mmCIF file of C-alpha atoms in Angstrom:
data_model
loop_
_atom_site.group_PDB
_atom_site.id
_atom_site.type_symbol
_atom_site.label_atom_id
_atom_site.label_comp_id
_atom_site.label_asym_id
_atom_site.label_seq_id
_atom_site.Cartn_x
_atom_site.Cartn_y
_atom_site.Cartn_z
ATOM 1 C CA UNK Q 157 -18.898 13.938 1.615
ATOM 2 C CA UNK Q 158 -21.187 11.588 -0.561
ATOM 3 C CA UNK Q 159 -19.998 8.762 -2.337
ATOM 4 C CA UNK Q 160 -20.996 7.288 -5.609
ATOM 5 C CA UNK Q 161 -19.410 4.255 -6.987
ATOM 6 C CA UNK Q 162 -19.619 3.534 -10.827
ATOM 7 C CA UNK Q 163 -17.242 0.456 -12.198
ATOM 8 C CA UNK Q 164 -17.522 -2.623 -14.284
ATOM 9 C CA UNK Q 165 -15.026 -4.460 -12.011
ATOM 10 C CA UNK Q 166 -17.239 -3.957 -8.634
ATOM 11 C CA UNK Q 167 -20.740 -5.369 -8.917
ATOM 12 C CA UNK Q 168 -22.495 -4.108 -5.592
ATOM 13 C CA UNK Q 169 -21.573 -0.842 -4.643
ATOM 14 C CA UNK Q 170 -22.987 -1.197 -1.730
ATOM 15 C CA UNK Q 171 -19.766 -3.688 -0.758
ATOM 16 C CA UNK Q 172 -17.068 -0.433 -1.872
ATOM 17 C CA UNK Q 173 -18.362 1.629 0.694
ATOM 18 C CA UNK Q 174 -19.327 -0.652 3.467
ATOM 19 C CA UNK Q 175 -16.293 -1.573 6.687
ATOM 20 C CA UNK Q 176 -13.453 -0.680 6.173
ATOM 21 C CA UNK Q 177 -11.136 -4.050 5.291
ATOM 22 C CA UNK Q 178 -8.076 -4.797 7.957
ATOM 23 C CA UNK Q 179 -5.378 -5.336 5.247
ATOM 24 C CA UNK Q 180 -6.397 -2.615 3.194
ATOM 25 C CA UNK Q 181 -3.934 0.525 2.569
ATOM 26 C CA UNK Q 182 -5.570 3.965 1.811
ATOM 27 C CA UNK Q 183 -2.147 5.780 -0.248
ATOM 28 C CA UNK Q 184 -2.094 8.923 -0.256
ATOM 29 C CA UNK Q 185 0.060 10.979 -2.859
ATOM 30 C CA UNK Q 186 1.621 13.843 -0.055
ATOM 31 C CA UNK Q 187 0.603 12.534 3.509
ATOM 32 C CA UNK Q 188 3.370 10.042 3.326
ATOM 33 C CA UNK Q 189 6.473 9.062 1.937
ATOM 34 C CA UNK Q 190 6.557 5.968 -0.712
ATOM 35 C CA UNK Q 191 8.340 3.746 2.234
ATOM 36 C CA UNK Q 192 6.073 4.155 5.094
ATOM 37 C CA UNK Q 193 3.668 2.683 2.512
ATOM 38 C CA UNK Q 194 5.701 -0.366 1.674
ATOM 39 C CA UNK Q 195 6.533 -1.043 4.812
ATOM 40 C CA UNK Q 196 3.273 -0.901 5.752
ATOM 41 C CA UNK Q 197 2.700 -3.122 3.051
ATOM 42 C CA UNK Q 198 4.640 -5.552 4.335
ATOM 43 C CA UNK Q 199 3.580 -5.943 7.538
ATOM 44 C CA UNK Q 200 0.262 -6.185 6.473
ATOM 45 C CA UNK Q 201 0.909 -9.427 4.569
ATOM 46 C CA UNK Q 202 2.796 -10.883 7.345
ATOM 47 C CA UNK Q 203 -0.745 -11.052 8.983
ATOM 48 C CA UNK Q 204 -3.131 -11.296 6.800
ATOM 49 C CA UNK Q 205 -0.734 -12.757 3.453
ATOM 50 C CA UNK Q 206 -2.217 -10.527 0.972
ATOM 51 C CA UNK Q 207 -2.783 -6.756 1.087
ATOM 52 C CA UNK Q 208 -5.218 -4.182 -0.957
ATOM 53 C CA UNK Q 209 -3.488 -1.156 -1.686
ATOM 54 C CA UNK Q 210 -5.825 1.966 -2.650
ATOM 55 C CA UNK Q 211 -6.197 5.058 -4.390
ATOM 56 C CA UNK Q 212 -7.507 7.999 -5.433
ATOM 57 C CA UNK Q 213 -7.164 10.211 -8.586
ATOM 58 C CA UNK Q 214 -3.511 11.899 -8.183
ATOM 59 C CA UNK Q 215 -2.222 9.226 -5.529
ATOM 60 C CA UNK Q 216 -2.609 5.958 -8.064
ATOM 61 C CA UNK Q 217 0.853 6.644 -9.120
ATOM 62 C CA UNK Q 218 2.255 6.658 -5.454
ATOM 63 C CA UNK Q 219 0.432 2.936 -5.299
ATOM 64 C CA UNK Q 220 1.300 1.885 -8.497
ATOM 65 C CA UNK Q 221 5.322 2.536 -7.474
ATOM 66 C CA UNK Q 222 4.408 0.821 -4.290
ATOM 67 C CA UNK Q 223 2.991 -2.429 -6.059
ATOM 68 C CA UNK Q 224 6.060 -2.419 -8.071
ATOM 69 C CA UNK Q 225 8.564 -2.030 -5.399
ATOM 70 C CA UNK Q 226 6.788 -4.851 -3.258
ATOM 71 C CA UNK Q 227 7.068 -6.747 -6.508
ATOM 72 C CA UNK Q 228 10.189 -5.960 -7.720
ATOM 73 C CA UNK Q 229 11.687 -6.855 -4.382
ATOM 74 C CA UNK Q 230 10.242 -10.321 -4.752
ATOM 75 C CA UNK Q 231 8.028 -10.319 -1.457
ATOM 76 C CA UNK Q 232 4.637 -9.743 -3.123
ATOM 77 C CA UNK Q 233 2.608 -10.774 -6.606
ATOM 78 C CA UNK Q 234 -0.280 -8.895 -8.130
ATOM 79 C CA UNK Q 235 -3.476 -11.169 -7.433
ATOM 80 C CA UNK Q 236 -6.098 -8.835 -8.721
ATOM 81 C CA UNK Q 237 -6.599 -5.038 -10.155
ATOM 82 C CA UNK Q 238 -9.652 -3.477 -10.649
ATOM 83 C CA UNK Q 239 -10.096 0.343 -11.198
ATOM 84 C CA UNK Q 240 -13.319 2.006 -11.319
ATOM 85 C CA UNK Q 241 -14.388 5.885 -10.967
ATOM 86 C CA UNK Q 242 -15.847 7.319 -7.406
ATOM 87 C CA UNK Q 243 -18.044 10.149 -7.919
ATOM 88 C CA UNK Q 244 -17.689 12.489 -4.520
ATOM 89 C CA UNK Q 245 -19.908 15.812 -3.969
ATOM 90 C CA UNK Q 246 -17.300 19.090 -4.230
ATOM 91 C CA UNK Q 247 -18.375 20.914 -1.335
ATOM 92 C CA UNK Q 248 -17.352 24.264 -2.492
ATOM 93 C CA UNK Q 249 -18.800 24.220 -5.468
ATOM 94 C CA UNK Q 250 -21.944 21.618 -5.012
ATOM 95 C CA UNK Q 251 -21.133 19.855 -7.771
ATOM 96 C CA UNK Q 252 -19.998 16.154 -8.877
ATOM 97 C CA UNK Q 253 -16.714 15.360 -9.074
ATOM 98 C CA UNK Q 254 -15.776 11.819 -10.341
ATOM 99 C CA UNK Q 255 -12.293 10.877 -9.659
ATOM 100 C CA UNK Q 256 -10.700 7.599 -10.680
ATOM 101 C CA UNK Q 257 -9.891 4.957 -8.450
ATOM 102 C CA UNK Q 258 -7.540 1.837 -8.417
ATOM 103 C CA UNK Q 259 -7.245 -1.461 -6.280
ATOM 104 C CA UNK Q 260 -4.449 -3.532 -6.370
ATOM 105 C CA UNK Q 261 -4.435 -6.945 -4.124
ATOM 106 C CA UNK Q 262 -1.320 -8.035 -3.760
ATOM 107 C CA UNK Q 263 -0.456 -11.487 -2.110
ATOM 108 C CA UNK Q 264 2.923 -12.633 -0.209
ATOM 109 C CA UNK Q 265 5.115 -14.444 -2.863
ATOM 110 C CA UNK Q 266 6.660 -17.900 -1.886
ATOM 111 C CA UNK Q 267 9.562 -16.907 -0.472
ATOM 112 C CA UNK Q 268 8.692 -13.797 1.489
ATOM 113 C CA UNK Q 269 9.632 -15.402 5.179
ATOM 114 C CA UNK Q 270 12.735 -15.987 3.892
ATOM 115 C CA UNK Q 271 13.491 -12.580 2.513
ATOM 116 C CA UNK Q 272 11.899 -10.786 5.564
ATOM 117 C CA UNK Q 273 14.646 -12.643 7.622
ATOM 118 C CA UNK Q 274 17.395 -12.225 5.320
ATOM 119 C CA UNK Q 275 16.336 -8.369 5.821
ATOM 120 C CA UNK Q 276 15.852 -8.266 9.680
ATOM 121 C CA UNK Q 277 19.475 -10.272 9.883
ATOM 122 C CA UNK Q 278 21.010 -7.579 8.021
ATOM 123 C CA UNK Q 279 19.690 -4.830 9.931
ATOM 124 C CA UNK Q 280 20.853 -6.067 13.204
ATOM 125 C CA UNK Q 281 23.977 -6.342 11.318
ATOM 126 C CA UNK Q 282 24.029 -2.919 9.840
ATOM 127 C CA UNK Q 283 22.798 -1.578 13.101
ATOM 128 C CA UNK Q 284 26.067 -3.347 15.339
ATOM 129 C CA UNK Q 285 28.229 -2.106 12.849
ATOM 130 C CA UNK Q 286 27.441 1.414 13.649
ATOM 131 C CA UNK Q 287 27.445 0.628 17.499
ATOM 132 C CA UNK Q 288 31.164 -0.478 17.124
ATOM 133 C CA UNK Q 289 31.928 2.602 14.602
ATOM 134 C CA UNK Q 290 30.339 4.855 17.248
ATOM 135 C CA UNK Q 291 32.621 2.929 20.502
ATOM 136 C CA UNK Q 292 35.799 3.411 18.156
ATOM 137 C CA UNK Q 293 35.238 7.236 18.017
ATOM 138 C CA UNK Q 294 34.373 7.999 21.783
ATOM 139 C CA UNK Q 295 38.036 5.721 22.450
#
Protein backbone atom coordinates (compact mmCIF):
# COMPACT_ATOMS: atom_id res chain seq x y z
CA UNK A 1 0.00 0.00 0.00
CA UNK A 2 1.34 3.55 -1.04
CA UNK A 3 1.29 6.38 1.10
CA UNK A 4 0.76 10.00 0.40
CA UNK A 5 0.86 12.57 3.06
CA UNK A 6 -0.89 16.02 2.48
CA UNK A 7 -1.19 18.45 5.80
CA UNK A 8 -0.47 21.96 6.81
CA UNK A 9 0.60 20.79 10.31
CA UNK A 10 3.53 18.32 8.94
CA UNK A 11 6.10 20.09 6.80
CA UNK A 12 8.30 17.11 5.38
CA UNK A 13 6.44 14.23 4.55
CA UNK A 14 9.15 12.47 4.20
CA UNK A 15 9.44 12.56 8.38
CA UNK A 16 5.39 10.93 8.57
CA UNK A 17 6.41 7.97 6.93
CA UNK A 18 9.93 7.38 7.96
CA UNK A 19 10.74 4.82 11.60
CA UNK A 20 8.35 4.11 13.32
CA UNK A 21 8.55 6.35 16.85
CA UNK A 22 8.91 4.11 20.30
CA UNK A 23 6.14 5.99 22.22
CA UNK A 24 3.87 6.16 19.49
CA UNK A 25 0.30 4.27 19.66
CA UNK A 26 -1.28 3.13 16.30
CA UNK A 27 -5.45 2.95 17.67
CA UNK A 28 -7.33 1.07 16.00
CA UNK A 29 -11.27 1.42 16.10
CA UNK A 30 -12.14 -2.78 16.39
CA UNK A 31 -8.69 -4.56 17.02
CA UNK A 32 -8.84 -3.48 20.58
CA UNK A 33 -10.79 -2.44 23.35
CA UNK A 34 -10.59 1.45 24.55
CA UNK A 35 -8.50 0.13 27.82
CA UNK A 36 -5.80 -1.87 26.35
CA UNK A 37 -5.15 1.49 24.66
CA UNK A 38 -4.97 3.56 27.79
CA UNK A 39 -3.15 1.36 29.49
CA UNK A 40 -0.90 1.20 26.96
CA UNK A 41 -0.89 4.74 27.14
CA UNK A 42 0.25 4.81 30.30
CA UNK A 43 2.97 2.77 30.32
CA UNK A 44 4.29 4.41 27.53
CA UNK A 45 4.71 7.70 29.42
CA UNK A 46 6.19 6.03 32.32
CA UNK A 47 9.20 5.58 29.88
CA UNK A 48 9.35 7.90 27.61
CA UNK A 49 6.90 10.88 29.66
CA UNK A 50 4.92 11.77 26.73
CA UNK A 51 3.08 9.54 24.24
CA UNK A 52 1.67 10.08 20.44
CA UNK A 53 -1.49 8.49 20.05
CA UNK A 54 -2.63 7.84 16.25
CA UNK A 55 -5.28 7.41 13.91
CA UNK A 56 -6.92 6.73 11.03
CA UNK A 57 -10.29 7.78 9.45
CA UNK A 58 -13.04 5.72 11.59
CA UNK A 59 -10.58 5.00 14.64
CA UNK A 60 -9.96 9.00 15.57
CA UNK A 61 -12.88 8.71 17.80
CA UNK A 62 -11.47 5.58 19.69
CA UNK A 63 -8.19 8.05 20.26
CA UNK A 64 -9.95 10.99 20.87
CA UNK A 65 -11.92 8.99 24.00
CA UNK A 66 -8.51 7.73 24.86
CA UNK A 67 -6.88 11.34 25.10
CA UNK A 68 -9.76 12.27 27.17
CA UNK A 69 -9.77 9.46 29.55
CA UNK A 70 -5.86 9.85 30.09
CA UNK A 71 -6.83 13.45 30.67
CA UNK A 72 -9.72 13.29 32.53
CA UNK A 73 -8.02 10.93 34.93
CA UNK A 74 -5.41 13.58 35.56
CA UNK A 75 -2.24 11.47 34.44
CA UNK A 76 -1.72 13.10 31.02
CA UNK A 77 -2.08 16.83 29.21
CA UNK A 78 -2.52 17.47 25.52
CA UNK A 79 0.98 18.93 24.30
CA UNK A 80 0.27 19.06 20.64
CA UNK A 81 -2.55 18.00 17.87
CA UNK A 82 -2.10 18.07 14.43
CA UNK A 83 -4.43 16.30 11.88
CA UNK A 84 -3.72 16.05 8.33
CA UNK A 85 -5.22 13.67 5.43
CA UNK A 86 -3.14 10.34 4.20
CA UNK A 87 -3.92 9.49 0.77
CA UNK A 88 -3.46 5.38 0.50
CA UNK A 89 -3.88 3.41 -3.00
CA UNK A 90 -7.39 1.13 -2.71
CA UNK A 91 -6.15 -1.99 -3.98
CA UNK A 92 -9.37 -3.30 -5.21
CA UNK A 93 -10.33 -0.68 -6.98
CA UNK A 94 -6.81 1.16 -8.03
CA UNK A 95 -7.86 4.19 -6.99
CA UNK A 96 -6.96 7.03 -4.28
CA UNK A 97 -8.40 7.00 -1.22
CA UNK A 98 -7.58 9.91 1.20
CA UNK A 99 -8.52 9.25 4.69
CA UNK A 100 -8.07 11.68 7.56
CA UNK A 101 -5.62 11.37 10.11
CA UNK A 102 -5.05 12.73 13.73
CA UNK A 103 -1.99 12.99 16.20
CA UNK A 104 -2.36 13.73 19.58
CA UNK A 105 0.99 14.03 21.92
CA UNK A 106 0.14 13.77 25.12
CA UNK A 107 2.69 14.38 28.04
CA UNK A 108 2.65 12.91 31.81
CA UNK A 109 0.94 15.62 34.02
CA UNK A 110 2.72 16.61 37.36
CA UNK A 111 1.39 14.34 39.47
CA UNK A 112 1.20 11.13 37.48
CA UNK A 113 3.83 9.04 39.89
CA UNK A 114 1.72 9.76 42.46
CA UNK A 115 -1.53 8.64 40.94
CA UNK A 116 0.11 5.52 39.30
CA UNK A 117 0.93 4.49 42.98
CA UNK A 118 -2.19 5.47 44.50
CA UNK A 119 -3.59 2.99 41.65
CA UNK A 120 -1.08 0.03 42.00
CA UNK A 121 -1.76 0.34 46.08
CA UNK A 122 -5.29 -0.13 45.48
CA UNK A 123 -5.05 -2.99 43.31
CA UNK A 124 -3.01 -5.03 45.61
CA UNK A 125 -5.68 -4.03 47.91
CA UNK A 126 -8.60 -4.94 45.78
CA UNK A 127 -6.78 -8.02 44.73
CA UNK A 128 -6.19 -9.36 48.82
CA UNK A 129 -9.58 -8.61 49.38
CA UNK A 130 -10.75 -11.17 47.00
CA UNK A 131 -7.99 -13.69 48.23
CA UNK A 132 -9.60 -13.49 51.77
CA UNK A 133 -13.33 -13.53 50.20
CA UNK A 134 -12.21 -16.61 48.23
CA UNK A 135 -10.38 -18.44 51.81
CA UNK A 136 -13.80 -17.55 53.65
CA UNK A 137 -15.83 -19.61 51.08
CA UNK A 138 -13.56 -22.82 50.75
CA UNK A 139 -13.82 -22.71 55.10
Amino acid sequence: MAAMVASEAISDPAAAVGPQKRNRIQVSSNKRPIYFYVNLAKRYMQQHNEVELSALGMAIGTVVTVAEILKNNGLATEKKIMTSTVGTKDEAKGRLVRKAKIEILMCKAENFSDLMITAKAESIASNDAESKQGEEVRD
